[in-house]
mmCIF file of C-alpha atoms in Angstrom:
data_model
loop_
_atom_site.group_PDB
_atom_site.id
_atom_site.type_symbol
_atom_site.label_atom_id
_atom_site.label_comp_id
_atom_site.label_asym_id
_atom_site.label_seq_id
_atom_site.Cartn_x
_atom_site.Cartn_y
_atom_site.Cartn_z
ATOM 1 C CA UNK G 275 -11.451 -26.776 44.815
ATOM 2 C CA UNK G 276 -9.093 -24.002 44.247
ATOM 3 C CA UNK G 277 -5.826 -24.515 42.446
ATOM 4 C CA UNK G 278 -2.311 -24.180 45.220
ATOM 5 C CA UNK G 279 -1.022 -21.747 44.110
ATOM 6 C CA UNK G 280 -4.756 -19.401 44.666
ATOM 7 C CA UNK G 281 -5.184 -21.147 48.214
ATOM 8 C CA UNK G 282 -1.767 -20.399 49.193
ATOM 9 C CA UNK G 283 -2.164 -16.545 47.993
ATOM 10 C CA UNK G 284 -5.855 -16.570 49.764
ATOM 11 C CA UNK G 285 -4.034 -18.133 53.469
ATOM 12 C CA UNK G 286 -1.605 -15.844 52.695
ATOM 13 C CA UNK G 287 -3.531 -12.738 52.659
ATOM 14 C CA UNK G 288 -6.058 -13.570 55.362
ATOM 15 C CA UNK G 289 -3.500 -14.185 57.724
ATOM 16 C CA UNK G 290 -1.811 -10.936 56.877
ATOM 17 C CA UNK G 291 -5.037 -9.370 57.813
ATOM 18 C CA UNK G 292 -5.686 -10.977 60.847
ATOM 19 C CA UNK G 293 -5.348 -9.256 64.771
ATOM 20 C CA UNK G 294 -4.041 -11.126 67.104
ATOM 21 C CA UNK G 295 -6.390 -12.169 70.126
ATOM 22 C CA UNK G 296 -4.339 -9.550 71.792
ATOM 23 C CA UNK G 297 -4.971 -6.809 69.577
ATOM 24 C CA UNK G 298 -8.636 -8.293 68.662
ATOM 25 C CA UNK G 299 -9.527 -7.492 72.827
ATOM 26 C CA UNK G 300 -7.769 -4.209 72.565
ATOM 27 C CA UNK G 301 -10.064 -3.166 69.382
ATOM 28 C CA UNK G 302 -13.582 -3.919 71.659
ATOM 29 C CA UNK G 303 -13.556 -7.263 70.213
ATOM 30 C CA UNK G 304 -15.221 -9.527 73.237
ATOM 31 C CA UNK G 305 -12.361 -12.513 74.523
ATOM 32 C CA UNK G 306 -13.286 -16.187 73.068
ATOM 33 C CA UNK G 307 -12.836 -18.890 74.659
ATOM 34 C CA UNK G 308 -14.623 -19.754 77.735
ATOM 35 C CA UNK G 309 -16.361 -16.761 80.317
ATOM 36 C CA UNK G 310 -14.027 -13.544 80.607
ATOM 37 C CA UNK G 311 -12.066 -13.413 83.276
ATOM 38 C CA UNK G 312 -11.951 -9.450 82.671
ATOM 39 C CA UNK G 313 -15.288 -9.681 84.063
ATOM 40 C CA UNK G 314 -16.490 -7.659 86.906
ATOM 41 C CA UNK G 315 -18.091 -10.624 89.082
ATOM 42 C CA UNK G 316 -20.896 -7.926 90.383
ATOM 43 C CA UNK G 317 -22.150 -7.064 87.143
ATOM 44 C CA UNK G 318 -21.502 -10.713 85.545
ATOM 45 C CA UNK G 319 -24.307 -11.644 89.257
ATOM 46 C CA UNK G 320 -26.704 -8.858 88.567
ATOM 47 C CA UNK G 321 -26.558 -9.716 84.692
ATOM 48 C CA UNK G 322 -27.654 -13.750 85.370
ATOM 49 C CA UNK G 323 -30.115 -12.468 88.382
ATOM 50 C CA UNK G 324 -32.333 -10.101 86.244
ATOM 51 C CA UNK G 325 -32.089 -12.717 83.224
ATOM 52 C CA UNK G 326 -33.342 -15.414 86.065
ATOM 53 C CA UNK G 327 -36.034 -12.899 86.680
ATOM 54 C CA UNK G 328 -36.784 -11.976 83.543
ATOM 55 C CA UNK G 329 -37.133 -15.812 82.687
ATOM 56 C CA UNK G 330 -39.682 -16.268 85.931
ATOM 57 C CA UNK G 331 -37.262 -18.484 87.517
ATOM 58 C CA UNK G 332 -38.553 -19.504 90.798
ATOM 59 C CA UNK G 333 -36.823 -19.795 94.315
ATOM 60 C CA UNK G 334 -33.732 -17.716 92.832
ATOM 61 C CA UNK G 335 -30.837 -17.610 95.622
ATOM 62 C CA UNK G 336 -27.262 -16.704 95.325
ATOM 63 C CA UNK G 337 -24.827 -17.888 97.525
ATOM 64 C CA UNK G 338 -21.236 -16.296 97.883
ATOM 65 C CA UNK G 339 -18.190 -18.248 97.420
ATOM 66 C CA UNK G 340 -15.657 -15.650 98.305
ATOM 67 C CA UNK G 341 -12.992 -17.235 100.673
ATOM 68 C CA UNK G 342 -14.918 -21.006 100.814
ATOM 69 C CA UNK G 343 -13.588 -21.976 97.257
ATOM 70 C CA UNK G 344 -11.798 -20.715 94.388
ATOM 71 C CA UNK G 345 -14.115 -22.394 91.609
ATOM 72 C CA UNK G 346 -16.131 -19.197 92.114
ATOM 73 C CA UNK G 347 -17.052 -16.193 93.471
ATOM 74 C CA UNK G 348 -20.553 -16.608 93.482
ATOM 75 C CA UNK G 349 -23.044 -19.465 92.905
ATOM 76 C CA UNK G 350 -26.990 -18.927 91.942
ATOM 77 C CA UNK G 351 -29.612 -21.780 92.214
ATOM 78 C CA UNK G 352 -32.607 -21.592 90.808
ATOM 79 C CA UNK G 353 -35.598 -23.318 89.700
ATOM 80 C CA UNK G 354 -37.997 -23.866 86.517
ATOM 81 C CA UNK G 355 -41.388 -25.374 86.803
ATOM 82 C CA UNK G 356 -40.946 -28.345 84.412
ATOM 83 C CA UNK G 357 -37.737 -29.855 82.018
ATOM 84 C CA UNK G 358 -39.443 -27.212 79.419
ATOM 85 C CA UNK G 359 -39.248 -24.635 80.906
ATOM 86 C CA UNK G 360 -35.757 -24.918 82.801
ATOM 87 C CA UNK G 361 -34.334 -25.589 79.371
ATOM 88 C CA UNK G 362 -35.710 -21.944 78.141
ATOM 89 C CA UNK G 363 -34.455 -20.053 81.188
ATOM 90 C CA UNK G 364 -31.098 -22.204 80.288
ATOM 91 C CA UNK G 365 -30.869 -20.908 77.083
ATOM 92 C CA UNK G 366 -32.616 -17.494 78.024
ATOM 93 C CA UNK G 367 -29.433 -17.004 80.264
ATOM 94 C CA UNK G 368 -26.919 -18.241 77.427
ATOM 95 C CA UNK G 369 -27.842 -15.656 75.193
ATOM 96 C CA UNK G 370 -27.482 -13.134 77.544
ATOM 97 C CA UNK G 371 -24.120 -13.876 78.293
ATOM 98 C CA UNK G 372 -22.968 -14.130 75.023
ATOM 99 C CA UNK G 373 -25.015 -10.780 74.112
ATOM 100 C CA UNK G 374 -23.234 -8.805 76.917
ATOM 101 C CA UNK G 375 -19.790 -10.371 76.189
ATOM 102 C CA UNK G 376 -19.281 -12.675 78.351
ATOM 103 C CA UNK G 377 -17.529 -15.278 75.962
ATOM 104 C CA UNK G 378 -19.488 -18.886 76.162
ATOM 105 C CA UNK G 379 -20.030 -19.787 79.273
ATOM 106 C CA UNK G 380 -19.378 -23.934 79.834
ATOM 107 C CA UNK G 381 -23.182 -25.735 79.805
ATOM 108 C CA UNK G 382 -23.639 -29.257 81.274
ATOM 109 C CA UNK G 383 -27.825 -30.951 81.544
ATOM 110 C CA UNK G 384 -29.438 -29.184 78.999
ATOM 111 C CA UNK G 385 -30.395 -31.923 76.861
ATOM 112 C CA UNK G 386 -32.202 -33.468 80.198
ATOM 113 C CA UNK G 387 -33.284 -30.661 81.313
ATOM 114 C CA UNK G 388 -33.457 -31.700 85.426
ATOM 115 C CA UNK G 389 -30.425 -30.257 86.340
ATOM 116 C CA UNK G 390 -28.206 -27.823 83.672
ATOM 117 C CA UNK G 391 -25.029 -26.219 85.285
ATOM 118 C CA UNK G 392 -24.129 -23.062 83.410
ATOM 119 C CA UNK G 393 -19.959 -21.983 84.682
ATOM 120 C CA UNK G 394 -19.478 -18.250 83.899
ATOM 121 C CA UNK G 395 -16.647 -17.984 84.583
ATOM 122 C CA UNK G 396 -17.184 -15.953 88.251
ATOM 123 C CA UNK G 397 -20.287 -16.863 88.918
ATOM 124 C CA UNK G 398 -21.868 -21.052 88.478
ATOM 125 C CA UNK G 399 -25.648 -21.267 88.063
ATOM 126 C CA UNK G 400 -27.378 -24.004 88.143
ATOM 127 C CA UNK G 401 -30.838 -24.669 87.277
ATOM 128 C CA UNK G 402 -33.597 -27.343 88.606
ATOM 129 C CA UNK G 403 -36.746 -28.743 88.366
ATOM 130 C CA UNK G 404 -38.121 -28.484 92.307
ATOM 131 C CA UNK G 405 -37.581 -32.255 92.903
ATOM 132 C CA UNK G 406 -34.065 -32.932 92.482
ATOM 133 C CA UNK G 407 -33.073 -29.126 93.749
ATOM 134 C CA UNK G 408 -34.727 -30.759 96.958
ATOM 135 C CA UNK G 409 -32.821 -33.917 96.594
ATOM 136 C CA UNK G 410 -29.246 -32.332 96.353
ATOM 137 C CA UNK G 411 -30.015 -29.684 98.752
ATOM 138 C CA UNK G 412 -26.977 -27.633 97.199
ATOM 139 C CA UNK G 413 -28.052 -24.387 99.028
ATOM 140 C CA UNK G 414 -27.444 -26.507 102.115
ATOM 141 C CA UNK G 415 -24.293 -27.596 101.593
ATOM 142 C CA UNK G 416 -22.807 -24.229 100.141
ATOM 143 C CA UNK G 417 -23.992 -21.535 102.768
ATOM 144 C CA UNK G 418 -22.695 -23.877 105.550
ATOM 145 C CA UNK G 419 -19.809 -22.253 107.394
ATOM 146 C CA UNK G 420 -16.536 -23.326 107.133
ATOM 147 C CA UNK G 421 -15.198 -25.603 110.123
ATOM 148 C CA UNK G 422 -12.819 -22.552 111.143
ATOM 149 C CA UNK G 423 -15.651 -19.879 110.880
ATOM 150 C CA UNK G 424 -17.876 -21.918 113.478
ATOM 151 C CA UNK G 425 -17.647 -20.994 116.885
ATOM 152 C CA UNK G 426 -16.349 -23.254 119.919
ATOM 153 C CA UNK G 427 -17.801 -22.685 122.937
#
């Protein structure tokens, strides 16, 4: 342990050195937190789709959210042969996002495995084994119209 008065001069001088989170994102440093919201929801899509594809994800299908709910502008489902092997495209996908800047992203299921839930920010991906991505049925219930979008005849 370091005498006061050295911890004191060694708080001190880091502080003094340290940016502020506004001048850290200024200087190219990537935001912390949770997903950027300076993100450009296209390229944050086409960034999880070719990771999903790159991963062999199977049954891959995004579904836009514009105007149906603000949790999201767009929502990708997906599915992985086995608990194995939706864990690695999980943590394939992860990566990625953190590797392209995309702060870390808020990750629900992947001890399990069955069903992990990935929020970046924009877009919400979640990932399946084929049995329980039959049993919810979320593609269902998220490309259904809105009841003022359907048409009365």
């Amino acid at each position: 342990m370091l005498p006061v008065r050295f911890r004191e001069q060694w708080q001190k001088d880091t502080h003094a050195n340290m940016r502020s989170p506004r001048e850290a994102t200024d200087h190219g440093a990537p935001l912390t937190g949770l997903a950027s919201f300076r993100a450009d929801p296209g390229r944050l899509l086409k960034i999880v789709l070719d990771t999903l594809d790159g991963s062999k994800a199977e049954d891959v299908v995004a579904i836009d959210l514009k105007g149906k709910t603000s949790i999201g502008d767009h929502m990708v489902v997906a599915s992985g042969r086995s608990q194995r092997h939706v864990g690695a495209v999980a943590d394939h996908l992860i990566k990625k996002l953190k590797d392209e800047g995309y702060g870390r992203a808020r990750v629900e299921g992947l001890p399990q495995g069955d069903w992990v839930l990935i929020d970046a920010g924009d877009v919400i991906v979640h990932l399946f084994r084929p049995e329980v991505r039959e049993f919810y049925n979320l593609e269902k219930m998220w490309s259904a119209d809105r009841p003022m979008e359907r048409m009365v005849v």
